[in-house]
XYZ file of C-alpha atoms in Angstrom:
392
model
C -132.126 -175.150 -24.349
C -130.528 -178.277 -25.832
C -132.559 -181.346 -25.039
C -132.032 -185.094 -24.949
C -132.302 -186.782 -28.256
C -134.054 -190.003 -29.179
C -134.785 -191.582 -32.540
C -138.391 -192.220 -31.487
C -140.525 -190.941 -28.585
C -143.660 -192.972 -27.776
C -146.281 -191.266 -25.662
C -148.252 -193.940 -23.809
C -146.986 -196.998 -21.954
C -149.999 -199.258 -22.687
C -150.186 -202.346 -24.823
C -149.715 -200.599 -28.192
C -147.030 -198.185 -26.972
C -144.857 -200.805 -25.268
C -145.142 -203.252 -28.152
C -144.220 -200.507 -30.651
C -141.202 -199.582 -28.492
C -139.981 -203.172 -28.465
C -140.141 -203.445 -32.250
C -138.464 -200.080 -32.842
C -135.763 -200.879 -30.290
C -135.034 -204.217 -31.919
C -134.313 -202.265 -35.121
C -131.539 -200.391 -33.259
C -133.547 -197.255 -32.708
C -133.028 -195.260 -29.532
C -136.490 -195.232 -28.083
C -138.155 -193.302 -25.193
C -141.539 -194.272 -23.768
C -143.327 -191.655 -21.657
C -146.500 -191.979 -19.602
C -148.168 -189.799 -16.958
C -149.242 -192.903 -15.055
C -147.101 -194.283 -12.214
C -147.232 -197.805 -13.583
C -147.161 -199.214 -17.140
C -149.906 -201.268 -18.728
C -152.701 -200.468 -16.297
C -155.478 -201.534 -18.707
C -153.594 -204.774 -19.246
C -153.443 -205.303 -15.496
C -157.182 -204.955 -14.889
C -158.382 -206.678 -18.090
C -160.079 -210.009 -18.012
C -160.617 -209.876 -14.258
C -156.875 -209.580 -13.780
C -156.021 -212.407 -16.156
C -155.827 -210.320 -19.385
C -157.913 -211.427 -22.352
C -154.788 -210.837 -24.467
C -156.123 -211.805 -27.911
C -158.876 -213.641 -29.768
C -157.995 -216.489 -32.163
C -160.808 -215.332 -34.503
C -159.650 -211.687 -34.692
C -160.083 -210.268 -38.172
C -161.343 -207.092 -39.916
C -165.000 -208.163 -39.507
C -164.674 -207.858 -35.714
C -163.822 -204.119 -35.778
C -165.803 -200.906 -36.204
C -164.407 -197.952 -38.087
C -165.600 -195.321 -40.490
C -163.236 -197.076 -42.914
C -163.578 -200.812 -42.156
C -160.773 -201.731 -44.571
C -158.150 -199.735 -42.725
C -157.399 -202.411 -40.185
C -156.961 -205.211 -42.760
C -153.228 -204.663 -43.432
C -152.121 -204.512 -39.770
C -154.319 -207.481 -38.710
C -152.919 -209.593 -41.558
C -149.334 -208.692 -40.906
C -149.462 -209.345 -37.180
C -151.952 -212.136 -36.345
C -153.198 -213.695 -33.095
C -150.869 -216.649 -33.675
C -147.946 -214.234 -33.622
C -148.870 -212.869 -30.233
C -149.589 -216.395 -28.888
C -146.055 -217.293 -29.890
C -144.829 -214.214 -28.003
C -146.820 -215.295 -24.927
C -145.355 -218.785 -25.063
C -141.803 -217.480 -25.450
C -142.288 -215.664 -22.204
C -143.491 -218.790 -20.436
C -146.988 -217.454 -19.832
C -149.506 -220.288 -19.431
C -152.853 -219.547 -21.130
C -156.242 -221.023 -21.953
C -159.187 -220.451 -24.280
C -162.293 -219.468 -22.372
C -165.177 -219.083 -24.884
C -165.595 -217.767 -28.415
C -161.867 -217.751 -29.084
C -161.037 -215.554 -26.049
C -157.529 -216.285 -24.696
C -156.607 -215.571 -21.039
C -153.556 -215.978 -18.850
C -153.817 -218.933 -16.490
C -152.176 -216.753 -13.858
C -151.971 -212.982 -13.706
C -152.095 -210.263 -16.319
C -148.935 -208.953 -14.681
C -147.069 -211.692 -16.513
C -147.874 -209.980 -19.817
C -146.767 -206.590 -18.468
C -143.511 -208.100 -17.166
C -142.852 -209.711 -20.520
C -143.281 -206.400 -22.273
C -140.960 -204.656 -19.697
C -138.342 -207.363 -20.140
C -138.414 -207.049 -23.963
C -138.195 -203.263 -23.761
C -135.182 -203.507 -21.457
C -133.577 -206.039 -23.828
C -134.174 -203.661 -26.732
C -132.584 -200.767 -24.886
C -135.850 -198.790 -24.512
C -135.956 -195.982 -21.954
C -139.198 -195.905 -19.919
C -140.178 -192.855 -17.897
C -143.361 -192.896 -15.858
C -145.197 -190.203 -13.961
C -144.197 -187.593 -16.595
C -146.600 -185.396 -18.503
C -146.011 -183.974 -22.041
C -146.618 -180.233 -21.660
C -146.069 -179.204 -25.237
C -145.210 -180.653 -28.668
C -143.587 -178.717 -31.518
C -142.636 -179.730 -35.017
C -138.944 -179.093 -35.796
C -136.863 -179.435 -38.903
C -135.499 -182.773 -37.703
C -138.703 -184.116 -36.181
C -140.367 -183.087 -32.935
C -139.570 -181.374 -29.646
C -141.537 -182.420 -26.524
C -141.503 -180.385 -23.381
C -141.589 -182.601 -20.268
C -141.172 -181.153 -16.811
C -139.877 -177.994 -18.396
C -137.094 -179.885 -20.181
C -137.038 -180.449 -23.964
C -136.717 -183.840 -25.630
C -135.996 -184.068 -29.360
C -136.938 -186.983 -31.543
C -137.108 -187.856 -35.196
C -140.330 -189.829 -34.841
C -143.207 -189.469 -32.398
C -145.820 -192.152 -31.742
C -149.051 -191.341 -30.000
C -150.349 -194.375 -28.085
C -152.331 -192.644 -25.372
C -155.650 -194.543 -25.817
C -159.088 -192.972 -25.617
C -161.301 -191.508 -22.946
C -162.530 -194.743 -21.369
C -161.992 -195.296 -17.645
C -160.893 -191.728 -16.699
C -160.094 -192.806 -13.105
C -157.101 -194.593 -14.571
C -155.885 -191.350 -16.167
C -157.526 -191.640 -19.558
C -157.837 -188.327 -21.375
C -158.379 -186.966 -24.880
C -154.707 -186.033 -25.234
C -154.151 -188.058 -28.399
C -157.066 -186.370 -30.129
C -155.669 -182.978 -29.223
C -152.305 -183.889 -30.690
C -154.015 -185.110 -33.893
C -155.888 -181.848 -34.277
C -152.796 -179.847 -33.533
C -151.111 -181.377 -36.577
C -154.162 -181.049 -38.784
C -155.569 -184.576 -38.617
C -159.336 -185.085 -38.398
C -160.932 -186.883 -35.401
C -164.212 -188.755 -35.838
C -166.939 -188.555 -33.214
C -165.984 -190.367 -30.040
C -168.320 -192.125 -27.640
C -168.166 -194.806 -24.950
C -168.201 -198.368 -26.265
C -168.383 -201.765 -24.679
C -170.393 -200.201 -21.957
C -173.569 -201.038 -19.904
C -176.838 -199.465 -21.036
C -179.179 -197.538 -18.737
C -183.017 -197.308 -18.399
C -185.381 -194.567 -17.337
C -186.622 -194.401 -13.764
C -190.037 -195.985 -14.395
C -188.619 -199.019 -16.153
C -185.960 -199.412 -13.525
C -188.626 -199.454 -10.794
C -190.513 -202.233 -12.641
C -187.318 -204.265 -13.179
C -185.949 -203.676 -9.672
C -186.537 -207.315 -8.544
C -184.284 -208.553 -11.361
C -181.058 -206.735 -10.318
C -178.319 -209.374 -10.298
C -180.158 -211.866 -12.547
C -178.181 -213.166 -15.534
C -179.649 -214.821 -18.590
C -178.278 -215.990 -21.966
C -179.767 -213.830 -24.694
C -179.659 -212.921 -28.337
C -179.606 -209.097 -28.659
C -179.883 -207.173 -31.876
C -179.754 -203.519 -32.978
C -180.127 -202.862 -36.665
C -178.081 -205.543 -38.457
C -175.808 -206.245 -35.507
C -176.584 -209.292 -33.403
C -174.787 -211.016 -30.479
C -175.626 -214.120 -28.493
C -174.032 -214.092 -25.054
C -175.021 -213.440 -21.418
C -176.961 -210.395 -20.178
C -177.080 -209.061 -16.616
C -179.852 -206.980 -15.112
C -178.357 -204.170 -12.936
C -179.624 -201.363 -10.715
C -179.068 -198.993 -13.622
C -180.200 -201.055 -16.581
C -178.518 -203.974 -18.328
C -174.959 -205.172 -18.716
C -173.146 -208.412 -19.493
C -171.136 -209.420 -22.599
C -174.114 -209.355 -25.013
C -175.049 -205.809 -23.954
C -171.474 -204.491 -23.976
C -171.134 -205.836 -27.533
C -174.375 -204.259 -28.840
C -173.588 -200.919 -27.090
C -170.959 -200.214 -29.809
C -173.760 -200.287 -32.398
C -176.611 -198.636 -30.408
C -177.348 -194.909 -30.579
C -179.606 -192.729 -28.423
C -183.211 -193.007 -29.483
C -182.876 -196.517 -30.888
C -184.545 -199.682 -29.642
C -182.760 -202.920 -29.089
C -184.531 -206.276 -29.330
C -183.660 -209.008 -26.830
C -184.552 -212.731 -27.070
C -184.157 -214.076 -23.533
C -184.708 -217.712 -24.576
C -182.804 -218.027 -27.893
C -183.696 -221.151 -29.777
C -186.957 -221.627 -27.832
C -190.353 -220.709 -29.303
C -191.908 -219.722 -25.980
C -195.390 -219.277 -27.456
C -195.385 -222.902 -28.739
C -194.069 -224.156 -25.399
C -196.775 -222.293 -23.485
C -199.553 -223.629 -25.690
C -198.155 -227.151 -25.361
C -198.050 -226.782 -21.571
C -201.686 -225.671 -21.642
C -202.540 -229.166 -22.872
C -200.028 -231.246 -20.996
C -199.542 -229.337 -17.696
C -202.682 -227.160 -17.582
C -202.628 -226.808 -13.794
C -199.198 -225.186 -13.749
C -198.841 -221.446 -13.340
C -197.562 -219.539 -16.401
C -194.492 -218.469 -14.345
C -193.716 -222.151 -13.612
C -193.735 -223.008 -17.306
C -191.563 -219.986 -18.117
C -189.163 -221.027 -15.391
C -188.038 -223.886 -17.615
C -186.466 -221.446 -20.056
C -185.534 -218.334 -18.074
C -184.450 -217.650 -14.464
C -187.329 -217.970 -11.985
C -187.263 -214.329 -10.855
C -187.536 -213.265 -14.488
C -190.325 -215.745 -15.135
C -192.299 -214.471 -12.133
C -191.990 -210.845 -13.229
C -193.011 -211.552 -16.844
C -196.024 -213.629 -15.818
C -196.882 -211.623 -12.707
C -200.099 -210.165 -14.142
C -201.411 -213.448 -15.586
C -203.830 -214.960 -12.987
C -204.642 -218.596 -12.653
C -203.173 -221.607 -14.437
C -201.761 -221.884 -17.924
C -204.902 -223.785 -18.927
C -206.962 -220.647 -18.219
C -204.808 -218.315 -20.384
C -205.916 -217.359 -23.907
C -203.661 -217.426 -26.983
C -203.586 -213.611 -26.827
C -202.310 -213.662 -23.247
C -199.715 -216.368 -23.982
C -198.512 -214.479 -27.084
C -198.021 -211.349 -24.965
C -196.000 -213.265 -22.395
C -194.001 -215.058 -25.095
C -193.141 -211.847 -26.901
C -191.887 -210.371 -23.636
C -189.414 -213.286 -23.602
C -188.528 -213.755 -27.292
C -188.950 -210.217 -28.544
C -188.427 -207.769 -25.739
C -188.077 -204.397 -27.394
C -186.599 -201.782 -25.161
C -185.226 -198.256 -25.666
C -182.282 -197.463 -23.316
C -181.951 -193.837 -22.326
C -178.158 -193.876 -22.356
C -175.058 -195.680 -21.221
C -172.912 -195.572 -18.089
C -170.428 -193.464 -20.087
C -166.649 -193.426 -20.130
C -166.537 -194.219 -16.398
C -167.157 -197.912 -17.103
C -166.683 -198.132 -20.881
C -163.946 -200.610 -21.814
C -162.942 -198.706 -24.950
C -163.650 -195.494 -26.905
C -165.438 -195.696 -30.211
C -164.071 -193.423 -32.907
C -160.835 -191.505 -32.842
C -158.141 -190.281 -35.185
C -159.588 -190.478 -38.684
C -157.949 -193.264 -40.607
C -158.166 -191.285 -43.818
C -155.163 -189.360 -42.584
C -153.091 -192.452 -41.754
C -151.080 -195.004 -43.697
C -152.629 -198.427 -43.030
C -149.266 -200.254 -43.249
C -147.266 -198.033 -40.921
C -149.857 -196.016 -38.923
C -147.995 -192.859 -40.014
C -149.757 -189.567 -40.550
C -149.736 -189.025 -44.298
C -149.279 -185.248 -44.073
C -146.881 -185.094 -41.128
C -143.615 -187.010 -41.598
C -142.539 -188.874 -38.472
C -145.884 -188.783 -36.664
C -147.704 -192.019 -35.852
C -150.946 -193.016 -34.089
C -151.594 -196.528 -32.787
C -154.016 -198.492 -30.614
C -157.253 -197.162 -29.198
C -156.615 -193.558 -30.123
C -157.265 -194.504 -33.789
C -160.785 -194.890 -35.223
C -160.600 -198.711 -34.985
C -162.639 -200.364 -32.224
C -162.909 -204.092 -31.652
C -165.572 -206.288 -30.205
C -165.401 -207.477 -26.604
C -163.204 -210.509 -26.079
C -159.520 -209.777 -26.827
C -160.012 -207.993 -30.158
C -158.869 -204.577 -28.947
C -155.665 -206.024 -27.555
C -155.013 -207.706 -30.871
C -155.389 -204.301 -32.542
C -152.958 -202.827 -30.014
C -150.345 -205.480 -30.793
C -150.863 -205.334 -34.539
C -150.880 -201.510 -34.905
C -147.963 -201.201 -32.474
C -145.961 -203.805 -34.381
C -146.607 -202.075 -37.702
C -145.504 -198.641 -36.402
C -142.520 -200.276 -34.703
C -141.230 -201.400 -38.108
C -141.287 -197.816 -39.417
C -140.860 -195.211 -36.679
């Protein structure tokens, strides 16, 4: 059966796929974007609490995890945060910096999606939603995709289907299957930027803290982040924990300082002299939320004046050096991204093309490049999509 023909077919109407389509369409390429979802850019829509943390002004190779950390250098240097900020401003989207270089829309994330749709339309891109790719074959001229029983032929094919995170939004391992079909390796994948969970006994002890937030410094190995942490009914979450989750592995401890910059032992000893009649929990309440202070000092009877150095050291270490071993994470259900993916050894870092399969490209989250929390993964989507859009 003779099928429709396009110069480039892009599978995935997320941030990377749509941005790639725009760039390829601007080059005069006849481009088709296909997605099984009913609406484009769903991860864009829900990101940043509906305001889309669309980039980070500090985004650079150091903010990304990959088996080959140098792979992302070329794309991130060729398409920078300033370039996407200019795009945002051209589309009249008002924005602000929140913290740590994180940029958000003043209004709705839907403004970013509409800007992408407008640019695709202007570039002559064809968008088809609610359609599933049933089969892909290599042909002499490129590729043949079977969609709804009908063939579509293309010279170039771009896989922009993301990872496994948030399956309720339709996330699957489709992109990894395509990579393997064409002989590309896929590194181990796992949930990243995800809350961590505790065992039942620890959860029972920490039950009174559910909903308590505290600024912390958390470390695992050489990785360290200083942001907020939230106690939950399952364990711990919040920006600091989501960040460290990308570095943590089962069986490892993490260390949490719940009063960064404060030597709690020194403060407790000082209070023993100056405010000896106060309870230990009262003193701790100066540095951590009261519910947390009460839990940590719950088994210390009497006033701070009555507590020995050994007791105060134990309490202080529970604040400044809490070592805890999570039993797992909440998994792909709540993970913001997928760690790992298509092995970068098989890709060209300038174009995102598969080295051994002419015309095949992988961009965005499906690739083994994972950013920190805070707009970094969107910047990778724009940058990798832009690079592939110059070549596909």
